[in-house]
XYZ file of C-alpha atoms in Angstrom:
608
model
C 58.472 110.740 97.157
C 56.413 113.565 95.465
C 56.341 117.301 96.391
C 52.723 116.852 97.536
C 53.522 113.885 99.801
C 56.525 115.696 101.497
C 54.797 118.311 103.564
C 52.182 115.825 104.734
C 54.974 113.793 106.340
C 56.311 116.594 108.330
C 53.663 116.992 111.120
C 54.778 114.903 113.875
C 56.093 116.881 116.907
C 57.480 113.597 118.402
C 59.539 113.068 115.231
C 61.023 116.497 115.426
C 61.610 116.241 119.107
C 63.466 112.905 118.858
C 65.603 114.309 115.945
C 66.477 117.214 118.028
C 67.380 115.062 121.082
C 69.632 112.763 118.859
C 71.465 115.840 117.428
C 71.832 117.311 120.912
C 73.350 113.995 121.956
C 75.783 114.096 119.027
C 76.626 117.834 119.803
C 77.565 116.800 123.257
C 79.781 114.121 122.095
C 81.665 116.238 119.668
C 82.044 119.129 122.074
C 83.725 116.718 124.669
C 85.742 115.152 121.844
C 87.189 118.582 120.814
C 87.731 119.587 124.468
C 89.944 116.427 124.911
C 91.724 117.212 121.616
C 92.387 120.832 122.788
C 93.722 119.707 126.155
C 96.316 117.519 124.316
C 98.095 120.905 123.655
C 98.291 121.672 127.211
C 99.573 118.085 128.236
C 102.131 118.400 125.526
C 103.404 121.893 126.747
C 103.629 120.534 130.274
C 105.319 117.183 129.411
C 102.541 115.419 131.167
C 102.623 112.147 129.187
C 100.632 110.027 131.524
C 97.679 112.362 131.608
C 97.801 112.731 127.731
C 97.561 108.859 127.620
C 94.636 108.745 129.983
C 92.917 111.347 127.964
C 93.406 109.512 124.716
C 91.968 106.443 126.304
C 89.024 108.136 127.855
C 88.145 109.774 124.498
C 87.791 106.333 122.891
C 84.721 105.635 124.885
C 83.010 109.050 124.623
C 80.926 107.947 121.598
C 79.410 104.840 123.040
C 78.633 106.703 126.298
C 76.711 109.394 124.506
C 74.908 106.989 122.416
C 73.784 105.070 125.352
C 72.866 108.236 127.126
C 70.725 109.338 124.150
C 68.963 105.892 123.862
C 68.214 105.799 127.702
C 66.759 109.506 127.412
C 64.522 108.507 124.385
C 63.408 105.275 126.055
C 62.509 107.124 129.311
C 60.460 109.852 127.427
C 58.719 107.849 124.703
C 56.833 104.543 124.571
C 57.297 101.941 121.934
C 53.971 103.051 120.473
C 55.327 106.548 119.958
C 58.119 105.002 117.737
C 55.991 103.825 114.821
C 57.463 103.355 111.430
C 55.893 106.538 109.986
C 57.531 108.438 112.994
C 60.815 107.058 111.949
C 60.379 108.089 108.404
C 59.547 111.618 109.306
C 62.226 111.641 112.011
C 64.914 111.110 109.469
C 63.645 113.875 107.159
C 63.503 116.317 110.253
C 67.150 115.235 111.161
C 68.328 115.869 107.527
C 66.842 119.558 107.882
C 68.721 120.073 111.197
C 71.982 119.084 109.486
C 71.737 121.676 106.717
C 73.998 124.088 108.403
C 76.098 121.586 110.497
C 79.879 121.436 110.462
C 80.108 117.752 111.240
C 77.030 116.298 109.291
C 78.668 113.044 108.261
C 79.514 112.301 111.912
C 75.984 113.217 113.100
C 74.497 110.802 110.576
C 76.549 107.982 111.814
C 75.473 108.972 115.447
C 71.884 108.833 114.190
C 72.407 105.390 112.936
C 73.935 104.174 116.186
C 71.037 105.488 118.241
C 68.321 104.228 115.822
C 69.894 100.663 115.716
C 69.844 100.357 119.405
C 66.198 101.696 119.776
C 64.640 99.659 117.084
C 66.346 96.522 118.332
C 66.991 95.352 114.741
C 70.097 94.538 112.741
C 70.852 97.635 110.806
C 70.893 95.824 107.461
C 67.090 95.308 107.812
C 66.331 98.981 108.727
C 65.146 101.368 105.926
C 65.347 104.459 108.118
C 68.980 105.030 108.762
C 71.693 106.680 106.645
C 72.702 103.818 104.403
C 74.730 106.316 102.354
C 75.441 110.018 103.341
C 72.776 112.494 102.582
C 74.211 115.686 103.547
C 77.256 116.830 101.549
C 80.572 117.722 103.304
C 81.921 119.721 100.222
C 82.624 123.392 100.810
C 81.452 123.453 104.286
C 84.132 126.125 105.059
C 82.549 128.595 102.729
C 80.423 129.485 105.781
C 81.746 131.487 108.550
C 84.000 128.925 110.028
C 87.735 128.904 111.020
C 89.803 127.880 108.214
C 91.276 124.363 108.193
C 94.730 125.448 106.914
C 96.790 128.580 106.734
C 98.749 129.700 103.707
C 102.333 131.073 103.814
C 104.253 132.604 101.062
C 108.194 132.035 101.293
C 108.809 134.130 98.131
C 107.415 137.176 99.843
C 108.498 136.682 103.423
C 111.665 134.607 102.853
C 111.927 130.784 103.541
C 113.395 131.114 107.055
C 110.977 133.709 108.202
C 107.953 131.903 106.690
C 109.143 128.641 108.517
C 109.565 130.353 111.836
C 106.152 132.053 111.457
C 104.480 128.690 110.835
C 105.857 127.245 114.070
C 105.371 130.205 116.279
C 101.731 130.620 115.114
C 100.815 127.595 117.081
C 101.482 129.566 120.093
C 102.913 126.756 122.146
C 103.400 127.778 125.759
C 106.742 126.234 126.241
C 110.256 127.631 125.292
C 112.178 126.218 122.246
C 115.757 125.293 123.024
C 117.013 127.024 119.925
C 114.261 127.690 117.233
C 116.621 129.524 114.766
C 119.033 126.523 114.618
C 116.123 124.131 114.130
C 114.534 126.221 111.535
C 117.821 126.355 109.617
C 117.991 122.548 109.591
C 114.550 122.390 108.226
C 115.470 124.960 105.572
C 118.568 122.984 104.545
C 116.381 119.867 104.053
C 114.086 121.967 101.923
C 116.960 123.179 99.812
C 118.003 119.442 99.221
C 114.355 118.526 98.286
C 114.035 121.305 95.690
C 117.531 121.304 94.516
C 117.545 123.139 91.143
C 113.772 122.937 90.821
C 112.474 126.248 89.488
C 110.382 128.220 91.957
C 107.001 128.928 90.374
C 104.768 131.949 90.736
C 102.318 130.108 92.929
C 104.860 128.781 95.343
C 103.198 128.533 98.761
C 102.959 126.498 101.886
C 99.833 125.188 103.383
C 99.767 124.104 106.972
C 96.736 122.527 108.920
C 95.640 125.004 111.525
C 96.014 122.618 114.429
C 98.696 120.478 115.669
C 98.446 116.676 115.694
C 99.395 115.114 119.116
C 100.375 111.549 119.693
C 102.582 109.901 122.393
C 105.190 112.463 123.226
C 105.148 114.375 120.039
C 103.326 117.350 118.365
C 103.256 117.213 114.552
C 102.946 120.095 112.092
C 101.131 118.773 108.875
C 101.220 120.624 105.590
C 102.056 120.658 101.832
C 104.271 122.824 99.612
C 102.793 124.000 96.318
C 105.089 124.753 93.411
C 103.570 124.932 90.008
C 101.552 121.808 89.324
C 103.373 119.774 92.041
C 102.511 119.339 95.781
C 104.958 118.120 98.367
C 103.729 116.802 101.665
C 105.610 117.447 104.839
C 105.522 116.743 108.366
C 107.517 118.426 111.221
C 107.714 116.608 114.651
C 108.131 118.835 117.797
C 109.466 117.111 120.860
C 110.873 117.997 124.383
C 114.484 117.825 125.047
C 116.042 116.536 128.418
C 115.616 119.963 129.818
C 111.817 120.355 128.935
C 112.474 122.643 126.052
C 111.015 122.147 122.499
C 112.938 121.053 119.501
C 112.072 120.416 115.915
C 113.196 116.672 115.705
C 113.220 116.435 111.788
C 111.168 117.111 108.777
C 109.579 114.287 106.816
C 109.064 114.684 103.016
C 109.113 111.093 101.950
C 105.476 110.115 101.243
C 106.290 106.521 102.558
C 107.488 107.828 105.855
C 104.506 110.096 106.208
C 102.149 107.133 105.304
C 103.831 105.042 108.152
C 103.435 107.977 110.441
C 99.601 107.860 109.727
C 99.418 104.163 109.311
C 96.661 101.865 110.571
C 98.871 101.041 113.496
C 98.775 104.494 114.710
C 95.160 105.417 115.047
C 93.643 107.990 117.348
C 95.723 111.291 117.083
C 94.394 114.120 119.088
C 93.791 117.178 116.891
C 91.152 119.822 117.383
C 89.009 119.958 114.251
C 85.889 122.144 113.722
C 85.297 120.589 110.290
C 86.733 117.090 110.203
C 85.784 116.351 106.547
C 88.119 119.331 105.699
C 90.991 117.648 107.561
C 90.248 114.362 105.822
C 90.332 116.080 102.540
C 93.629 117.915 103.188
C 95.139 114.577 104.432
C 93.879 112.737 101.230
C 95.954 115.124 99.255
C 99.151 113.982 101.174
C 98.066 110.352 101.277
C 96.163 109.615 98.235
C 96.267 105.787 98.659
C 94.931 105.983 102.092
C 91.002 105.326 102.284
C 88.860 107.943 103.936
C 87.852 105.267 106.500
C 91.431 104.933 107.827
C 91.927 108.657 107.799
C 88.850 109.220 110.054
C 90.190 106.566 112.355
C 93.677 108.086 112.416
C 91.944 111.320 113.502
C 90.325 109.395 116.483
C 86.843 109.307 114.769
C 86.737 105.552 114.759
C 82.891 105.200 114.457
C 83.011 107.064 111.274
C 85.871 105.057 110.176
C 83.773 101.882 110.694
C 80.882 103.380 108.870
C 82.994 104.279 105.772
C 84.823 101.000 105.838
C 81.602 99.090 105.720
C 80.319 101.261 102.833
C 83.659 100.612 101.012
C 83.273 96.844 101.609
C 79.766 96.661 100.276
C 80.844 98.671 97.164
C 83.657 96.315 96.689
C 81.502 93.392 97.187
C 79.116 94.623 94.446
C 81.913 95.014 91.940
C 83.744 91.710 92.552
C 82.894 88.057 92.105
C 85.656 86.176 93.933
C 84.735 84.047 97.070
C 85.505 84.327 100.683
C 87.935 81.541 101.689
C 90.086 80.386 104.650
C 93.186 82.884 104.970
C 96.507 81.381 104.148
C 98.992 80.624 106.968
C 98.869 78.412 110.016
C 95.369 77.876 111.318
C 94.987 79.466 114.740
C 93.694 77.769 117.866
C 91.327 80.592 118.956
C 90.471 82.428 115.784
C 89.027 81.283 112.475
C 90.381 83.647 109.914
C 88.977 84.264 106.315
C 89.545 86.591 103.573
C 88.217 87.833 100.267
C 91.300 87.592 97.895
C 90.527 90.937 96.158
C 89.980 92.836 99.350
C 92.971 93.898 101.683
C 91.460 92.853 104.901
C 91.004 89.726 106.893
C 87.813 88.599 108.879
C 88.498 86.969 112.320
C 85.806 84.916 114.308
C 86.307 83.687 117.771
C 85.953 79.770 117.762
C 83.460 78.064 120.032
C 86.174 75.856 121.813
C 89.911 75.901 122.113
C 92.162 72.794 122.207
C 94.960 72.599 124.744
C 97.250 74.165 125.578
C 94.975 77.162 125.134
C 93.061 78.098 128.407
C 90.679 80.922 127.620
C 87.104 81.905 127.100
C 85.321 84.122 124.464
C 84.606 86.777 127.139
C 88.455 86.889 128.035
C 89.454 87.148 124.287
C 87.087 90.069 123.721
C 88.611 91.678 126.846
C 92.037 91.369 125.270
C 90.954 92.998 122.182
C 89.213 95.680 124.081
C 92.676 96.307 126.061
C 94.285 96.830 122.601
C 91.535 99.249 121.505
C 92.263 101.490 124.560
C 96.003 100.968 124.607
C 98.674 103.136 123.142
C 99.883 100.973 120.206
C 102.955 103.115 119.196
C 102.656 101.796 115.657
C 103.292 98.039 116.289
C 99.774 96.721 116.836
C 97.077 96.705 114.073
C 93.893 98.541 114.537
C 90.949 96.219 114.656
C 87.236 96.962 113.602
C 84.818 95.120 115.704
C 81.390 94.287 114.096
C 78.182 92.498 115.210
C 75.600 90.821 113.021
C 77.328 91.219 109.667
C 75.529 89.972 106.506
C 77.582 88.162 103.794
C 75.937 86.793 100.645
C 76.001 82.932 101.285
C 77.130 82.046 97.648
C 80.263 84.103 97.965
C 81.595 81.633 100.646
C 83.492 78.675 99.646
C 82.249 75.433 100.750
C 85.363 74.639 102.985
C 85.032 77.922 104.728
C 81.435 77.162 105.460
C 82.492 73.648 106.677
C 85.045 75.392 108.891
C 82.563 77.734 110.358
C 80.099 74.999 111.011
C 82.858 72.868 112.764
C 84.534 75.560 114.865
C 82.146 78.510 115.421
C 78.605 77.207 114.834
C 77.193 79.564 117.589
C 78.310 82.558 115.683
C 76.752 81.714 112.313
C 73.126 82.098 111.265
C 71.573 81.499 107.856
C 68.791 83.918 106.914
C 67.482 83.407 103.317
C 70.445 83.799 100.907
C 72.434 85.620 103.581
C 74.954 84.268 106.129
C 74.979 86.243 109.370
C 78.182 86.323 111.463
C 77.122 87.449 114.926
C 80.501 88.836 115.986
C 83.849 89.391 114.193
C 86.901 91.505 114.028
C 88.398 92.921 110.683
C 91.859 93.753 110.369
C 94.218 94.976 107.511
C 95.715 91.909 105.670
C 99.311 91.382 106.080
C 101.921 88.584 105.195
C 102.501 86.441 108.171
C 105.936 86.864 109.315
C 106.518 83.152 109.413
C 105.693 83.016 105.638
C 107.668 86.093 104.997
C 110.791 84.573 106.588
C 110.234 81.127 104.848
C 110.084 82.880 101.509
C 113.236 84.751 102.230
C 114.959 81.527 103.312
C 113.664 79.847 100.057
C 115.082 82.540 97.852
C 118.472 82.630 99.815
C 117.877 86.116 100.595
C 119.777 86.863 103.834
C 119.271 90.562 103.577
C 115.459 89.904 103.807
C 115.847 87.508 106.608
C 118.000 89.831 108.634
C 115.514 92.629 108.013
C 112.530 90.523 109.147
C 114.327 89.537 112.433
C 115.551 93.063 113.069
C 111.880 94.360 112.562
C 110.436 91.488 114.710
C 112.770 92.438 117.518
C 112.034 96.148 117.240
C 108.273 95.386 117.190
C 108.551 93.492 120.556
C 110.685 96.203 122.142
C 108.114 98.874 121.104
C 105.385 96.773 122.432
C 107.456 96.546 125.722
C 107.727 100.327 125.756
C 103.941 100.525 125.564
C 103.570 98.081 128.498
C 102.426 95.086 126.390
C 103.735 91.625 126.558
C 102.737 89.675 123.224
C 102.198 86.266 125.172
C 102.612 84.105 122.227
C 105.768 85.360 120.521
C 105.593 83.024 117.449
C 106.316 84.459 114.127
C 102.883 83.506 112.815
C 101.319 86.114 115.292
C 103.172 88.987 113.402
C 102.592 90.401 110.041
C 104.664 92.367 107.603
C 103.042 95.427 105.999
C 103.580 96.599 102.406
C 106.226 99.011 104.006
C 108.074 95.912 105.338
C 107.306 96.779 108.905
C 106.577 94.005 111.356
C 103.324 94.535 113.231
C 101.673 92.407 115.993
C 98.088 91.334 115.308
C 97.069 88.301 117.408
C 95.910 89.557 120.697
C 94.416 86.610 122.575
C 97.330 86.060 124.910
C 98.637 89.597 125.563
C 99.316 90.812 128.976
C 100.643 94.077 130.446
C 104.388 93.955 131.185
C 103.502 95.153 134.703
C 101.348 92.034 135.318
C 104.209 89.603 134.386
C 106.756 88.148 136.632
C 110.093 87.748 134.751
C 112.288 84.887 136.011
C 115.535 83.091 135.420
C 115.109 79.281 135.182
C 116.540 77.864 138.596
C 119.674 75.772 138.498
C 118.745 72.095 138.296
C 119.177 70.230 141.586
C 119.853 66.832 140.049
C 120.357 65.173 136.683
C 116.788 63.936 136.834
C 115.552 67.473 137.255
C 117.542 68.526 134.167
C 116.163 65.836 132.015
C 112.697 66.110 133.286
C 109.995 66.806 130.464
C 108.093 69.054 132.881
C 109.501 71.898 134.953
C 110.537 70.538 138.448
C 110.142 74.191 139.901
C 106.876 75.950 140.574
C 105.586 78.095 137.677
C 102.997 80.746 138.416
C 100.302 81.899 136.029
C 102.142 85.271 135.081
C 105.739 83.740 135.303
C 107.715 84.379 132.110
C 111.163 82.873 131.397
C 112.868 84.838 128.664
C 115.798 82.421 128.133
C 113.134 79.894 126.862
C 112.196 82.070 123.966
C 115.057 80.872 121.890
C 113.876 77.362 122.104
C 110.752 77.989 119.840
C 112.133 81.082 117.901
C 115.808 80.337 116.823
C 115.896 76.822 115.391
C 117.033 78.021 112.072
C 120.777 78.928 112.456
C 120.782 81.945 110.138
C 117.847 83.506 111.983
C 119.486 82.609 115.264
C 122.594 84.385 114.219
C 120.677 87.581 113.114
C 118.510 87.471 116.259
C 121.626 87.141 118.562
C 123.383 89.943 116.716
C 120.579 92.342 117.025
C 118.281 91.360 119.884
C 120.093 88.954 122.207
C 119.001 91.075 125.146
C 115.282 89.856 124.677
C 116.516 86.388 125.906
C 117.513 87.847 129.366
C 115.566 88.484 132.463
C 117.498 91.666 133.091
C 116.050 93.269 130.052
C 112.419 92.596 130.731
C 112.803 93.403 134.374
C 114.522 96.675 133.768
C 111.791 97.709 131.319
C 109.053 96.619 133.769
C 110.560 98.736 136.628
C 110.852 101.878 134.207
C 107.209 101.497 133.512
C 106.334 101.087 137.355
C 108.450 104.223 138.035
C 106.213 106.230 135.645
C 108.513 106.524 132.625
C 106.900 106.899 129.218
C 109.404 105.786 126.674
C 110.334 107.618 123.541
C 109.190 105.792 120.407
C 109.916 107.428 117.045
C 107.523 106.779 114.107
C 110.219 107.518 111.586
C 113.798 106.377 110.994
C 116.549 107.565 113.448
C 118.832 108.535 110.658
C 116.695 111.283 109.546
C 116.476 113.085 112.924
C 118.397 116.265 113.834
C 120.113 114.523 116.731
C 118.977 116.493 119.768
C 118.740 114.880 123.134
C 114.918 114.072 123.664
C 114.431 112.217 126.829
C 112.085 113.650 129.332
C 109.605 112.049 131.536
C 108.816 114.231 134.479
C 106.082 116.957 133.893
C 107.253 120.444 134.726
C 103.772 121.199 136.188
C 101.144 118.741 137.492
C 97.901 119.581 135.515
C 94.400 119.238 137.166
C 92.510 115.877 136.862
C 91.359 115.085 133.433
C 87.684 115.083 134.087
C 88.003 118.455 135.916
C 89.443 119.942 132.730
C 86.551 118.719 130.750
C 83.951 120.035 133.126
C 85.534 123.462 132.833
C 85.193 123.475 129.099
């Protein structure tokens, strides 16, 4: 575009008004997003765990609601004739101008894309008028008059103990600590162990993000220690004890433990951010291997995470030459799963039909995945990215993958020139299926790995139970092992809430014929679950059975499941710790009753 042409374009009042309307829609979205994140602090202070969970679920839908509101407003105010191609060209230029002094330009660009794609009724990969790549830089946004992303403390000047105490008290939590001096001393002792005889350099300082991270029943202080040319990440979890007082539970220095805390299975922290890109940049210094897309999702900005993921995917596709093929492992009855070997994700397409014993529908499967999206995953369910109308280069697909798609999901596939369009799919982080992981451990004669896998498998199920999730199909193939050797659930087509299940013991057989019958002689309801049967399909291998019975025999009893169900019905929100028990400071941290009942969530938002 020449300089002479540029002013000629910017003459349409309609284009400017639409740009202003879209940005107003985004600003409303982010205002409500921040209001929810700020209220997380109040819920934490009150110990109002159910309200905090409700707020987190509500926030997930804010983006789609605001996009739909904006689309509806524009469709009501403008005719299709008003939205000609030259208007859209000018509209984007106006929008870029409006973002020149914006604190969240990258998020606003994504919002623009979402609105435009719905208005134009085209697949976004055919649209020349959206932000295919970012236009407005997020570098140095904070040089303007904005609140700083992080605060700096100088332990050499103030003393380590005083600096640590000031870090904690500066968050101004409106709840008393049980014994802050004691807890700070324990953090200080761990710091001394970390540094040992390391020389303290002249630039020694502590950087702490200005706002707390809230998730489940914890608040997290996130920061880094600078000493010379080295940086040390740290996270301090704050919890409630049984008396409702605050305690520092531990301090995390191990980068692997911090990575697990901020893993793809623990998305959607609540944290108030004026400049989200600065929070992402800070977290990247702590988690250098974590892609920006995952960090945005961790912060609850899942639409931005999806946008960046797709850009990363396109970039990877451009610089690779391997072919998509069927993913290794046992073929699923419901999902067709394929992968690009050089790319650490899998692509899942719902099949058109499902052989017995599956009794489900495409709509029901989508509903299950939506349940997971809105649910508190407590670190044991993989985050899933959902896309529509995704274009793949046809020549990058293996012939056997094309044959599988044609056979099992023909309604989901469309050829358009040299592109293969998949109308709907899910994308998840690639993991080693647990059944393959256990088989490899058995082949190598590695009993320690077998035991670890079974211990993690049982722990994963128990943490799912704590979050009111029953996996449904508990076969090992539906669980994966991450690179941190954690077992995670990833197959959601049969999940139920624990509270919807009816846990039963198998009745005593009345006759020998009953006992030998191939089918149950007693009535079985749709939601009936018989835990004592789990062993029949899980524990055929004697070594696996020994480890399972040693660590998780309670999972085979009705009493275990029924007791957990009753706790959920009683309103108990269980403690689930996203770090090893052995590093905790060993306080008593069980509290489930809020000290004060907060006002309804939507009333809080209306008052913001």
